[in-house]
PDB file of C-alpha atoms in Angstrom:
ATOM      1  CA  UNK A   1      23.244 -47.334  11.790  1.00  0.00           C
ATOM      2  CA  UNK A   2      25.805 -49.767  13.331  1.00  0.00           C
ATOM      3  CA  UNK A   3      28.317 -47.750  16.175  1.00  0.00           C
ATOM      4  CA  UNK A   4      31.188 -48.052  17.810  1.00  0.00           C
ATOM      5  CA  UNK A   5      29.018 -49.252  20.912  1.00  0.00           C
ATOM      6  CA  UNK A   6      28.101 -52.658  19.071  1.00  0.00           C
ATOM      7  CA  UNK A   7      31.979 -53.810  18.917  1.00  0.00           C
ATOM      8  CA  UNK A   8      32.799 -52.317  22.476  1.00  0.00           C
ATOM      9  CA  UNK A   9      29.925 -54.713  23.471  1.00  0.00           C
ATOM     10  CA  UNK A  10      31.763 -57.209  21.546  1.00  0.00           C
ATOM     11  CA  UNK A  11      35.237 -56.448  22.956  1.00  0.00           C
ATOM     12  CA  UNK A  12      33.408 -56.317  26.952  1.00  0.00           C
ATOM     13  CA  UNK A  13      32.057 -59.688  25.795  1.00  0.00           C
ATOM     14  CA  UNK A  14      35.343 -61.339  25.070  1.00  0.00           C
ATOM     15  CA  UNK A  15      37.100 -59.993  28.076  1.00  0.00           C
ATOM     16  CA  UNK A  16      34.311 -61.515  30.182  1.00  0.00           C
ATOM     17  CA  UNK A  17      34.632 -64.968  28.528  1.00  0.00           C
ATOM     18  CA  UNK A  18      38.933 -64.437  29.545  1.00  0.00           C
ATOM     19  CA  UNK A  19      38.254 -64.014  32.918  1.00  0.00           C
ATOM     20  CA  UNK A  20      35.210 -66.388  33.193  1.00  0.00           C
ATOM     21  CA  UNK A  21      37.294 -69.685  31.345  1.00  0.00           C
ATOM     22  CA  UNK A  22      40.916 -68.748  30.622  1.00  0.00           C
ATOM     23  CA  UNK A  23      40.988 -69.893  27.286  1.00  0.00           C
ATOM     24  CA  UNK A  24      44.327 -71.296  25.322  1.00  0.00           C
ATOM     25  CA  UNK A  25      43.029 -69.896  22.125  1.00  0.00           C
ATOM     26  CA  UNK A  26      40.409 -67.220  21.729  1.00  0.00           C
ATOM     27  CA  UNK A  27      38.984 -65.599  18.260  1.00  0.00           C
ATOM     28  CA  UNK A  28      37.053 -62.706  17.591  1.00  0.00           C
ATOM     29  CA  UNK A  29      35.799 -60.415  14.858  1.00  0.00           C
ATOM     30  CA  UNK A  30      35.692 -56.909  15.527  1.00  0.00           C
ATOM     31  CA  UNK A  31      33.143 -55.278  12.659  1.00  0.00           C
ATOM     32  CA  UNK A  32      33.077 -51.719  12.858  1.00  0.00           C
ATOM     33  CA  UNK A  33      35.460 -50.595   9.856  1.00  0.00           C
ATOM     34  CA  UNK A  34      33.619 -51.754   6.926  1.00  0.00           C
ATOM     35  CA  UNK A  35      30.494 -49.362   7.560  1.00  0.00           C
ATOM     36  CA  UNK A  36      32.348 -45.851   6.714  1.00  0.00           C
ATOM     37  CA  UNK A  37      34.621 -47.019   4.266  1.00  0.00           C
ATOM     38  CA  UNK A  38      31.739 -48.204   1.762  1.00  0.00           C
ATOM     39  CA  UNK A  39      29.067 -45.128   2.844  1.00  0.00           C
ATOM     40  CA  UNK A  40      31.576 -42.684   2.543  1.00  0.00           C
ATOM     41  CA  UNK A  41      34.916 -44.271   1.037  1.00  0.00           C
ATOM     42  CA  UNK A  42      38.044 -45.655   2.443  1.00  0.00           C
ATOM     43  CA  UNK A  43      39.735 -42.995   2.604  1.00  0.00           C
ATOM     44  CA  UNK A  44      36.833 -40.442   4.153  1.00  0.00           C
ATOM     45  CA  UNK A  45      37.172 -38.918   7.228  1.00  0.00           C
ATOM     46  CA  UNK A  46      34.342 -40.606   8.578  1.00  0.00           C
ATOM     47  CA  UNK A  47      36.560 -43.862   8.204  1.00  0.00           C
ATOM     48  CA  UNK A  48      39.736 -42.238   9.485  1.00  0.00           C
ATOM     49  CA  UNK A  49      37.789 -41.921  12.750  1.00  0.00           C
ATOM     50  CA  UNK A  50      36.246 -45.381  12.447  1.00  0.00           C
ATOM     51  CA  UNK A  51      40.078 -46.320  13.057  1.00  0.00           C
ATOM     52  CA  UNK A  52      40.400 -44.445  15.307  1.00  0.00           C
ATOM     53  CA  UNK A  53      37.411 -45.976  17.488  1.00  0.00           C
ATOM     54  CA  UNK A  54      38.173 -49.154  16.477  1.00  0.00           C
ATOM     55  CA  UNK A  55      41.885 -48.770  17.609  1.00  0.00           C
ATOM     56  CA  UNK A  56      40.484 -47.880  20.952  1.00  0.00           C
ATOM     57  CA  UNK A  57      38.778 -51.317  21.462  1.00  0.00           C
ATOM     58  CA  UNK A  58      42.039 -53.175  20.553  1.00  0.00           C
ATOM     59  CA  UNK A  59      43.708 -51.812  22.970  1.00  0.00           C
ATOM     60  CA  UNK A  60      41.157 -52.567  25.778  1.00  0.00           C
ATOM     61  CA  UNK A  61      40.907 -55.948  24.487  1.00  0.00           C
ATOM     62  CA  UNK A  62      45.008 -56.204  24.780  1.00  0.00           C
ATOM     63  CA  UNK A  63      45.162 -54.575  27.881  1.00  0.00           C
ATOM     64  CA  UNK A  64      41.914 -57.040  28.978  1.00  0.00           C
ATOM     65  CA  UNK A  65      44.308 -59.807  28.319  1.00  0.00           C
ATOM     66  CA  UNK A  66      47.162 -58.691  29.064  1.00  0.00           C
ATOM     67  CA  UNK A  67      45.463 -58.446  32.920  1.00  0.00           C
ATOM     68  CA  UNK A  68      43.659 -61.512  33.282  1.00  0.00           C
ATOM     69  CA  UNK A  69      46.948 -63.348  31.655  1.00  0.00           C
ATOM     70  CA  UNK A  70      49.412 -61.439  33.630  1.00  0.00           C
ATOM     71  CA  UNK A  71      52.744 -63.707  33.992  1.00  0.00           C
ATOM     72  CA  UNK A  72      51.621 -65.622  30.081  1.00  0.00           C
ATOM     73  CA  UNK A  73      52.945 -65.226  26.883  1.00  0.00           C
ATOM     74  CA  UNK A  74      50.233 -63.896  24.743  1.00  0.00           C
ATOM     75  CA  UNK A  75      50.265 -64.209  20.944  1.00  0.00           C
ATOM     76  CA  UNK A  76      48.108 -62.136  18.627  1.00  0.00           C
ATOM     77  CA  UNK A  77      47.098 -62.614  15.010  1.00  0.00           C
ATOM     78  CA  UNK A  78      45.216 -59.939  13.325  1.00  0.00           C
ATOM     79  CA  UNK A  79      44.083 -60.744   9.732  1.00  0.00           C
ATOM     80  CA  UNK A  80      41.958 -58.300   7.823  1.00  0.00           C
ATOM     81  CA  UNK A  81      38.702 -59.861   6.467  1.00  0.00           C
ATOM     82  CA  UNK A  82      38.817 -58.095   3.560  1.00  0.00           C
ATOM     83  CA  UNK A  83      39.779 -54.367   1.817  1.00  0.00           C
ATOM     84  CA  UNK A  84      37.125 -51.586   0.906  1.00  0.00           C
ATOM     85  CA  UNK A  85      38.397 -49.949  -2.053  1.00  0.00           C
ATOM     86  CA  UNK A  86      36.996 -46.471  -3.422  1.00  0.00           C
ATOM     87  CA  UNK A  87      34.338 -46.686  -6.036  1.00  0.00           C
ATOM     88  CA  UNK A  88      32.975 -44.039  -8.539  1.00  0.00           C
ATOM     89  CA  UNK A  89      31.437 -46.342 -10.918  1.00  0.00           C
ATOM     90  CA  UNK A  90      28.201 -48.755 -10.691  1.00  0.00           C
ATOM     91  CA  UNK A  91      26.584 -51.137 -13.004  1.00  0.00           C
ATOM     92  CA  UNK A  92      23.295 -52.415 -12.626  1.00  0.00           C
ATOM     93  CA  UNK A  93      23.222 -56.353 -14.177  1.00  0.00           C
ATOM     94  CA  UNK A  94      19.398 -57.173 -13.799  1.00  0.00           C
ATOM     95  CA  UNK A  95      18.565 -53.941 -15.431  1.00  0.00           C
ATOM     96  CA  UNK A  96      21.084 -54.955 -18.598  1.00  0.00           C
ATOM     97  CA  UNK A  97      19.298 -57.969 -18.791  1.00  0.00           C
ATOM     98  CA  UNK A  98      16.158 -56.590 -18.879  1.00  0.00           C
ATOM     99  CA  UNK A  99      17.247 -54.757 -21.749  1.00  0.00           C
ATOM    100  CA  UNK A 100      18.719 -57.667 -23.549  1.00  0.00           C
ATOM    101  CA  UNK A 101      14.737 -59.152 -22.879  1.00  0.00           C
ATOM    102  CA  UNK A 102      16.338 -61.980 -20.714  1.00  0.00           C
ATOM    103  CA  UNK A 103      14.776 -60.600 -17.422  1.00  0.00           C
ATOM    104  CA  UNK A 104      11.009 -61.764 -17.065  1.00  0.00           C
ATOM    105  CA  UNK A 105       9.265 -59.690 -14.190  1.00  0.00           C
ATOM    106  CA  UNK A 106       5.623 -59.969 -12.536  1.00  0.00           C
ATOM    107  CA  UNK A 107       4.213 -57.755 -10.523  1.00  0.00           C
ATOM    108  CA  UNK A 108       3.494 -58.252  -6.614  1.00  0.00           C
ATOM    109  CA  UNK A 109       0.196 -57.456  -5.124  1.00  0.00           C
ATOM    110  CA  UNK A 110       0.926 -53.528  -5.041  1.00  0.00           C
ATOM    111  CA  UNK A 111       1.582 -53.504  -8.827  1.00  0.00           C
ATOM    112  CA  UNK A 112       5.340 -52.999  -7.908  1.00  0.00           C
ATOM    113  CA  UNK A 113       7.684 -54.909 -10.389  1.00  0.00           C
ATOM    114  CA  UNK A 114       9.506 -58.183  -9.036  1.00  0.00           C
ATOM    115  CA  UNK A 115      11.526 -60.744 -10.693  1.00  0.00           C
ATOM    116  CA  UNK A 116      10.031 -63.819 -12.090  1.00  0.00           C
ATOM    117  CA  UNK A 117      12.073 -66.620 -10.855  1.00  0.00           C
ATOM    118  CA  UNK A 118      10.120 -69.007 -11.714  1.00  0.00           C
ATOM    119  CA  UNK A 119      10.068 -68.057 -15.625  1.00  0.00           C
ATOM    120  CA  UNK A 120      12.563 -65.975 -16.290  1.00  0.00           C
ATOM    121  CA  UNK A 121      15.412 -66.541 -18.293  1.00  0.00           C
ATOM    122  CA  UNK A 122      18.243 -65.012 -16.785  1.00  0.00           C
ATOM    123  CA  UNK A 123      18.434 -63.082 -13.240  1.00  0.00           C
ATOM    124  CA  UNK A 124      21.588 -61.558 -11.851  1.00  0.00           C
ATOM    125  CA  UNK A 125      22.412 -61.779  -7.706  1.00  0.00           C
ATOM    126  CA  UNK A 126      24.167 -58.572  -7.049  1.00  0.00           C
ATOM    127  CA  UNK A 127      27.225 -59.262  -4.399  1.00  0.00           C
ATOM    128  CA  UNK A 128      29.822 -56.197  -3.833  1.00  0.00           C
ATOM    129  CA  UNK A 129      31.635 -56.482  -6.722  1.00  0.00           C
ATOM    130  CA  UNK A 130      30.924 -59.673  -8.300  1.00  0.00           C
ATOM    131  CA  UNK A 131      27.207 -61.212  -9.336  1.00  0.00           C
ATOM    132  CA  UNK A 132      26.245 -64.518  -9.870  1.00  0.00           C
ATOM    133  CA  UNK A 133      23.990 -64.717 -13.065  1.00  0.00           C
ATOM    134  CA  UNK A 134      21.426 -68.298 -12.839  1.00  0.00           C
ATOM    135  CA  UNK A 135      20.081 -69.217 -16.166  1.00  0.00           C
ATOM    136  CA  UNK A 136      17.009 -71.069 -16.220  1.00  0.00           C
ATOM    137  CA  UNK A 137      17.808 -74.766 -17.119  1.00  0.00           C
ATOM    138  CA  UNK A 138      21.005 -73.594 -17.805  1.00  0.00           C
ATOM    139  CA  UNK A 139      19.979 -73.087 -21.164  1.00  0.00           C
ATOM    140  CA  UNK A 140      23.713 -72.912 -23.181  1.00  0.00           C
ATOM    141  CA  UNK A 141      21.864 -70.587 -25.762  1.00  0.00           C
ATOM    142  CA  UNK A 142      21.036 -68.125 -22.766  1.00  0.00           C
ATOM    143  CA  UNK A 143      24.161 -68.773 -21.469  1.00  0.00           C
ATOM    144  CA  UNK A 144      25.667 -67.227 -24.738  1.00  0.00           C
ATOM    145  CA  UNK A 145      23.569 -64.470 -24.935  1.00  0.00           C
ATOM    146  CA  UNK A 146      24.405 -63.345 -21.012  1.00  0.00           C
ATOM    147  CA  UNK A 147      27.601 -63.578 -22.324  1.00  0.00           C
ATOM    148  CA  UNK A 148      27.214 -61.489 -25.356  1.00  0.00           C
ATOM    149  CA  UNK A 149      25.483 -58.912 -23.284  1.00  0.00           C
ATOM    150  CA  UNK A 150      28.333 -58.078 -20.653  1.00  0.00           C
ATOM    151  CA  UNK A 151      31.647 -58.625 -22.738  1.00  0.00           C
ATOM    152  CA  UNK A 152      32.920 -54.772 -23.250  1.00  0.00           C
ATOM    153  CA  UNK A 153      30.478 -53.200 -20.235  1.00  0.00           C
ATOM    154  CA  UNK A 154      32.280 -50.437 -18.744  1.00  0.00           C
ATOM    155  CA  UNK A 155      32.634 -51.169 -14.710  1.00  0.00           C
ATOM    156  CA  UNK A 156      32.864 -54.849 -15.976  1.00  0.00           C
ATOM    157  CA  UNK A 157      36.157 -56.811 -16.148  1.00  0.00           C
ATOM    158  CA  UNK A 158      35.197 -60.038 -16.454  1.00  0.00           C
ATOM    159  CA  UNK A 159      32.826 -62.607 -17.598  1.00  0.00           C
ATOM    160  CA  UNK A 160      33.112 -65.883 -16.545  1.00  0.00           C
ATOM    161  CA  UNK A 161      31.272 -69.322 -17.943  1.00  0.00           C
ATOM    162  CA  UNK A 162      31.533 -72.737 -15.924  1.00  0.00           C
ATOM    163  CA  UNK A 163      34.734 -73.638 -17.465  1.00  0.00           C
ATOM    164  CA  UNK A 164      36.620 -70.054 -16.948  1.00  0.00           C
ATOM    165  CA  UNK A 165      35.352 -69.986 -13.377  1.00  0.00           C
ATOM    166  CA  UNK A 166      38.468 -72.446 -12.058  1.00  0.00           C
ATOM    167  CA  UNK A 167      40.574 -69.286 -12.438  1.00  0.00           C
ATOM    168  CA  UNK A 168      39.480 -68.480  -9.286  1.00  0.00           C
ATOM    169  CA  UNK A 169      38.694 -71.873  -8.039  1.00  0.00           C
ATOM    170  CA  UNK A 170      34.666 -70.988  -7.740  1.00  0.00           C
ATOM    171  CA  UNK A 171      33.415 -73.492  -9.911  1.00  0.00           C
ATOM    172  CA  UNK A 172      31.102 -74.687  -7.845  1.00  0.00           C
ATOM    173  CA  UNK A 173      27.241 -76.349  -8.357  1.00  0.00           C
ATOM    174  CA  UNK A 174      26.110 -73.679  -6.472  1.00  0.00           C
ATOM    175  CA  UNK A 175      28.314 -70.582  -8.147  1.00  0.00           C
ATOM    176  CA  UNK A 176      26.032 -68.675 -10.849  1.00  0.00           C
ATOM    177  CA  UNK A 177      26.606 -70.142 -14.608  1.00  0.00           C
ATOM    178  CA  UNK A 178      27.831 -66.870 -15.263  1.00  0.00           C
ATOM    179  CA  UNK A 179      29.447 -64.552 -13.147  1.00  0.00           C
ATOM    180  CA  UNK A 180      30.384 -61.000 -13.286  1.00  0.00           C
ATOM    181  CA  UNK A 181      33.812 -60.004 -11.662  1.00  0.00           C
ATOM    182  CA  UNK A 182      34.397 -55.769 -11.474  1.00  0.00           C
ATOM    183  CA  UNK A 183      36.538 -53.302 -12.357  1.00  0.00           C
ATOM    184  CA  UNK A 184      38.756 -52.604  -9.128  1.00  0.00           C
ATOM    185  CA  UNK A 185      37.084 -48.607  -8.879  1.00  0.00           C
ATOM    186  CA  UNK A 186      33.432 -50.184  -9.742  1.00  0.00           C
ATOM    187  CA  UNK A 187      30.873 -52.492  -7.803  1.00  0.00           C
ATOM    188  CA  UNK A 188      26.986 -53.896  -9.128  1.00  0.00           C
ATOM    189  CA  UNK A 189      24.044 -52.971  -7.574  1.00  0.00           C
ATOM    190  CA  UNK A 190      21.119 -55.409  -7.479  1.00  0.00           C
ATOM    191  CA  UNK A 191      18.008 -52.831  -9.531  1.00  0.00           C
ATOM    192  CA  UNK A 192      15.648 -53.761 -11.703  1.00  0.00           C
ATOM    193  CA  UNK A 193      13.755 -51.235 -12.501  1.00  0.00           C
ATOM    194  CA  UNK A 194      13.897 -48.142 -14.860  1.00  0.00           C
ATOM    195  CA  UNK A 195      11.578 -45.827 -12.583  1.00  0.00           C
ATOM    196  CA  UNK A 196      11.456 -45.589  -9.417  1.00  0.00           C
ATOM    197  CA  UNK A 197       7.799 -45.204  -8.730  1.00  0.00           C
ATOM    198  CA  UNK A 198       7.834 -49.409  -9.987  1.00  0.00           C
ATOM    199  CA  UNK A 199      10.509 -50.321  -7.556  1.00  0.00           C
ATOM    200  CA  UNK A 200       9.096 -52.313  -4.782  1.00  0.00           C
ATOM    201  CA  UNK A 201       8.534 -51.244  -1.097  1.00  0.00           C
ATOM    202  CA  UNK A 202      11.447 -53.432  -0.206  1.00  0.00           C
ATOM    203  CA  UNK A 203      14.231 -51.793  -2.232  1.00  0.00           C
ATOM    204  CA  UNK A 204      13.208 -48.788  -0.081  1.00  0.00           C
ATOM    205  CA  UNK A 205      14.211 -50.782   3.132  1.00  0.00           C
ATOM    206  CA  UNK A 206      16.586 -52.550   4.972  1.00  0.00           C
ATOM    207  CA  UNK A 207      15.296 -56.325   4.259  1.00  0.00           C
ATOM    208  CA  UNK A 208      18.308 -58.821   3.065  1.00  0.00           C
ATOM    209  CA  UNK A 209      16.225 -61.400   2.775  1.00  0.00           C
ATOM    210  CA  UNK A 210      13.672 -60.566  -0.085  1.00  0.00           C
ATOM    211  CA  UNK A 211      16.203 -58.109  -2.357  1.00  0.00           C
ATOM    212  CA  UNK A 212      18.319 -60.647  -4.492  1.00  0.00           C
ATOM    213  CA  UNK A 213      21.628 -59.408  -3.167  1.00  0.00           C
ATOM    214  CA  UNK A 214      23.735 -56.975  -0.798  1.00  0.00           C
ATOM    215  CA  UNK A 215      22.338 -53.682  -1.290  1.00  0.00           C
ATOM    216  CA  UNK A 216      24.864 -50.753   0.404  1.00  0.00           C
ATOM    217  CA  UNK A 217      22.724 -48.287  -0.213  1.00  0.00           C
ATOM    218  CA  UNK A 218      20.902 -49.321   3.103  1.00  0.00           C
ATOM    219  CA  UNK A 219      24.025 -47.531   4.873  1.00  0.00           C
ATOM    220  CA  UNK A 220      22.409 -44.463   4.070  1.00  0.00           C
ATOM    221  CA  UNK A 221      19.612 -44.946   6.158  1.00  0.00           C
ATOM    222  CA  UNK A 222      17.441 -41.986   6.322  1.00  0.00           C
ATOM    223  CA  UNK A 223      14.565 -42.192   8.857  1.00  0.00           C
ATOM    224  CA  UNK A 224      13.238 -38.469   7.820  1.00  0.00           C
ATOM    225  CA  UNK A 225      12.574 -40.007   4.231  1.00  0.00           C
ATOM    226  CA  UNK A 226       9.532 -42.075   5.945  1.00  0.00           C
ATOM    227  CA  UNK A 227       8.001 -38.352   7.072  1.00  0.00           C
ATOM    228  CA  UNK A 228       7.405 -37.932   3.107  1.00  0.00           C
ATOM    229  CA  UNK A 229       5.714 -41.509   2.942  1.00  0.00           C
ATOM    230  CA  UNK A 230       9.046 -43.030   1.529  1.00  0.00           C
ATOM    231  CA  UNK A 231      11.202 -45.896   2.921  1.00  0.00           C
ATOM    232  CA  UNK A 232      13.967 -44.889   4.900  1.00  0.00           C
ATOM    233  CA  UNK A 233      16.649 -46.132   2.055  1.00  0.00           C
ATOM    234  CA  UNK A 234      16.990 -44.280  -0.426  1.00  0.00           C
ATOM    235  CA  UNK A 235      17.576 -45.524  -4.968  1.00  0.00           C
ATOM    236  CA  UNK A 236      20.498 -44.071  -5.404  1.00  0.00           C
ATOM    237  CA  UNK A 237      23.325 -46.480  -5.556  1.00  0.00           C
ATOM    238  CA  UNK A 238      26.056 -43.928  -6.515  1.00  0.00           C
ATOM    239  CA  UNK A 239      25.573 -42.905  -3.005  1.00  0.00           C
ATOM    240  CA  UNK A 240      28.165 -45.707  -2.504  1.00  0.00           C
ATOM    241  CA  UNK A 241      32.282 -44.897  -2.227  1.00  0.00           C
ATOM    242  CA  UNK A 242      33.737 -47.915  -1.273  1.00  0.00           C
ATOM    243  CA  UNK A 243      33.543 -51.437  -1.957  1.00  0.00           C
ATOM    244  CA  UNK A 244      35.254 -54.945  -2.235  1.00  0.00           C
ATOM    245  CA  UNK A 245      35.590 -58.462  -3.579  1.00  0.00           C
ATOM    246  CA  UNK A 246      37.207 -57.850  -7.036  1.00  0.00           C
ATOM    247  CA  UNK A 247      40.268 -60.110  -7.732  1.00  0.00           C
ATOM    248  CA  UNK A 248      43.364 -58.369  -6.482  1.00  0.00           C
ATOM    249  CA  UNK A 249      45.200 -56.448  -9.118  1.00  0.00           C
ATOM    250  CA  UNK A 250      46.933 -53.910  -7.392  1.00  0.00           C
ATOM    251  CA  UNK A 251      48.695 -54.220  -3.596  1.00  0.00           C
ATOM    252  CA  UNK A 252      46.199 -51.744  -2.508  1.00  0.00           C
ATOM    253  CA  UNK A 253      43.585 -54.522  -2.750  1.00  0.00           C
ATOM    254  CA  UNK A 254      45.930 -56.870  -0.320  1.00  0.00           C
ATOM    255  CA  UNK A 255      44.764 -57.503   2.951  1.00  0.00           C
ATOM    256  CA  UNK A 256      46.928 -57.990   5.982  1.00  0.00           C
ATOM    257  CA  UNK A 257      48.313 -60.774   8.642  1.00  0.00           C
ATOM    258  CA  UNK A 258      49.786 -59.185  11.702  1.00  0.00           C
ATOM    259  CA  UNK A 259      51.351 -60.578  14.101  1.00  0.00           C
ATOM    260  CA  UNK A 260      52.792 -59.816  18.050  1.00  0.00           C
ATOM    261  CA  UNK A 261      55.953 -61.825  17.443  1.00  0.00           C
ATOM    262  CA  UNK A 262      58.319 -62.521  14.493  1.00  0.00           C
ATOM    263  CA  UNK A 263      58.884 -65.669  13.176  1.00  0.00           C
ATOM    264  CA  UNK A 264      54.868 -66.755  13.354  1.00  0.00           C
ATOM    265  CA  UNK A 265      54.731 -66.773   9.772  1.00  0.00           C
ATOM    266  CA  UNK A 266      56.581 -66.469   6.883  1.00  0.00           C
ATOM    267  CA  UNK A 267      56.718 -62.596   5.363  1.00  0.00           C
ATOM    268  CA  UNK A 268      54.997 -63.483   2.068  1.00  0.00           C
ATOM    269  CA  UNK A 269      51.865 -63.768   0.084  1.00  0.00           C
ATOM    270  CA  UNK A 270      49.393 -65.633   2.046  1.00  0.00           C
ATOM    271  CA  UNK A 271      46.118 -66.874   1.364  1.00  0.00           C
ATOM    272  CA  UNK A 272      42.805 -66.596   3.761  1.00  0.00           C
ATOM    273  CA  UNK A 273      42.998 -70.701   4.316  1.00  0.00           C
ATOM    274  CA  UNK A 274      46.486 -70.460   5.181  1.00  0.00           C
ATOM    275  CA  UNK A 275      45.279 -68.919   8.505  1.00  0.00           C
ATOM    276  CA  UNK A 276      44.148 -71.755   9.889  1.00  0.00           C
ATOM    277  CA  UNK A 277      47.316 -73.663   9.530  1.00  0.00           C
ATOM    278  CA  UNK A 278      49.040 -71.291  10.980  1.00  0.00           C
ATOM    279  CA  UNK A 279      47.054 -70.966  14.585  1.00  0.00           C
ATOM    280  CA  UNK A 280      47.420 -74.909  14.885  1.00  0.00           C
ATOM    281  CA  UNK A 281      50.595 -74.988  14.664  1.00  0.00           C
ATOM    282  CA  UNK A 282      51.013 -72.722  17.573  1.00  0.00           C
ATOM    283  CA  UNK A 283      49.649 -75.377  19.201  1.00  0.00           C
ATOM    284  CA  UNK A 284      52.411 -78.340  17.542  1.00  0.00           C
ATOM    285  CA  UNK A 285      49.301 -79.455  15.553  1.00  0.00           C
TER     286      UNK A 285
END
């Protein structure tokens, strides 16, 4: 239900921190563009006018700036976080391992049914486009089988063990032992469950803390739903149009570094860390 009101907040915000300390260096993250591009896809309407309102805000920031800094050089960077890409496709990981009979569920105290973590063998945290698959003990054998289950599952791309995961340079005690990497028009939704009547209260809320990944579907908020003793979100993650964290494969999936004068940076490839480099040595650091 986020607006355009929460990053004009943002944007009076930072304009009251200029005139307040005169800062060399100032950051901020405008949100705002993300929210119609995955509801309704990238390319919607509804996110052509998110641009729009978020193009506004710039330029009240800039011209914010440009006032309390009149007679300074100002520089700006803009770097895009990431890209929302349009999706037709989704694939449900906790519900193929269910099927493989390497998900173990309980039920909670309404009879709903919940993951096991404790016991079960395999469980899959769903994350845009990629999920991180634990395996209990990190059993090799499971390992395998996890394996075995998503090579050749459409919406899938890849399937990456421990030792394929430096590829990407995620190979980290804390990655999944397997994860699962989309197909760029594709993303994975976190569900269990075969029928809906056994999916807990929770998937039919917004509640990131107790649903085992990022769950979309909660842009689709609809408060009349509780009128007919439902949650307000509803289980239907093709509801979904747009979404993002799939390797890049095409320059569609690029994001961007912008800046206010030439010469900041050099016009290639760049990577997100490479950011960082580049603001200090605006300041000969």
């Amino acid at each position: 239900m986020s607006q355009i009101a929460s990053t004009a907040w943002i944007v009076s915000s930072m304009l009251w921190c200029a005139e307040q300390h005169r800062p060399r260096f100032s950051y901020v993250y405008l949100p705002h563009l993300d929210y119609a591009a995955q509801k309704n896809g990238p390319d919607s309407p509804e996110a052509m006018r998110a641009c729009e309102d978020l193009d506004q805000e710039i330029g009240r920031l800039v011209d914010g700036f440009e006032k309390t800094f009149a007679g300074d050089a100002l520089l700006w960077l803009v770097a895009s976080e990431y890209v929302i890409t349009p999706v037709d496709h989704v694939t449900y990981p906790n519900r193929l391992l269910r099927e493989a009979g390497l998900l173990q569920l309980t039920t909670d105290d309404d009879g709903r049914e919940v993951i096991d973590f404790a016991n079960t063998p395999a469980w899959a945290m769903a994350d845009h486009q990629l999920s991180h698959i634990f395996v209990k003990d990190r059993a090799q054998a499971t390992i395998g089988r996890v394996v075995d289950t998503f090579r050749n599952t459409p919406g899938i791309a890849e399937v990456l063990t421990a030792d394929e995961q430096q590829k990407y340079e995620i190979n980290h005690t804390r990655t999944g032992d397997v994860v699962l990497v989309s197909e760029p028009e594709s993303w994975q939704a976190y569900y269990w469950w075969t029928d809906d009547a056994a999916a807990p209260k929770f998937a039919r809320t917004v509640d990131i803390h107790r649903k085992p990944g990022y769950d979309p579907v909660e842009m689709h908020f609809d408060p009349t739903a509780m009128k007919a003793g439902l949650g307000p979100t509803p289980l239907d993650a093709t509801l979904v149009r747009g979404s993002h964290g799939a390797p890049t494969r095409h320059e569609s999936q690029r994001g961007i570094m912008l800046s206010s004068q030439r010469g900041v940076f050099v016009e290639q490839t760049l990577a997100d860390v490479d950011v960082c480099e580049m603001v200090l040595r605006q300041f000969g650091v």
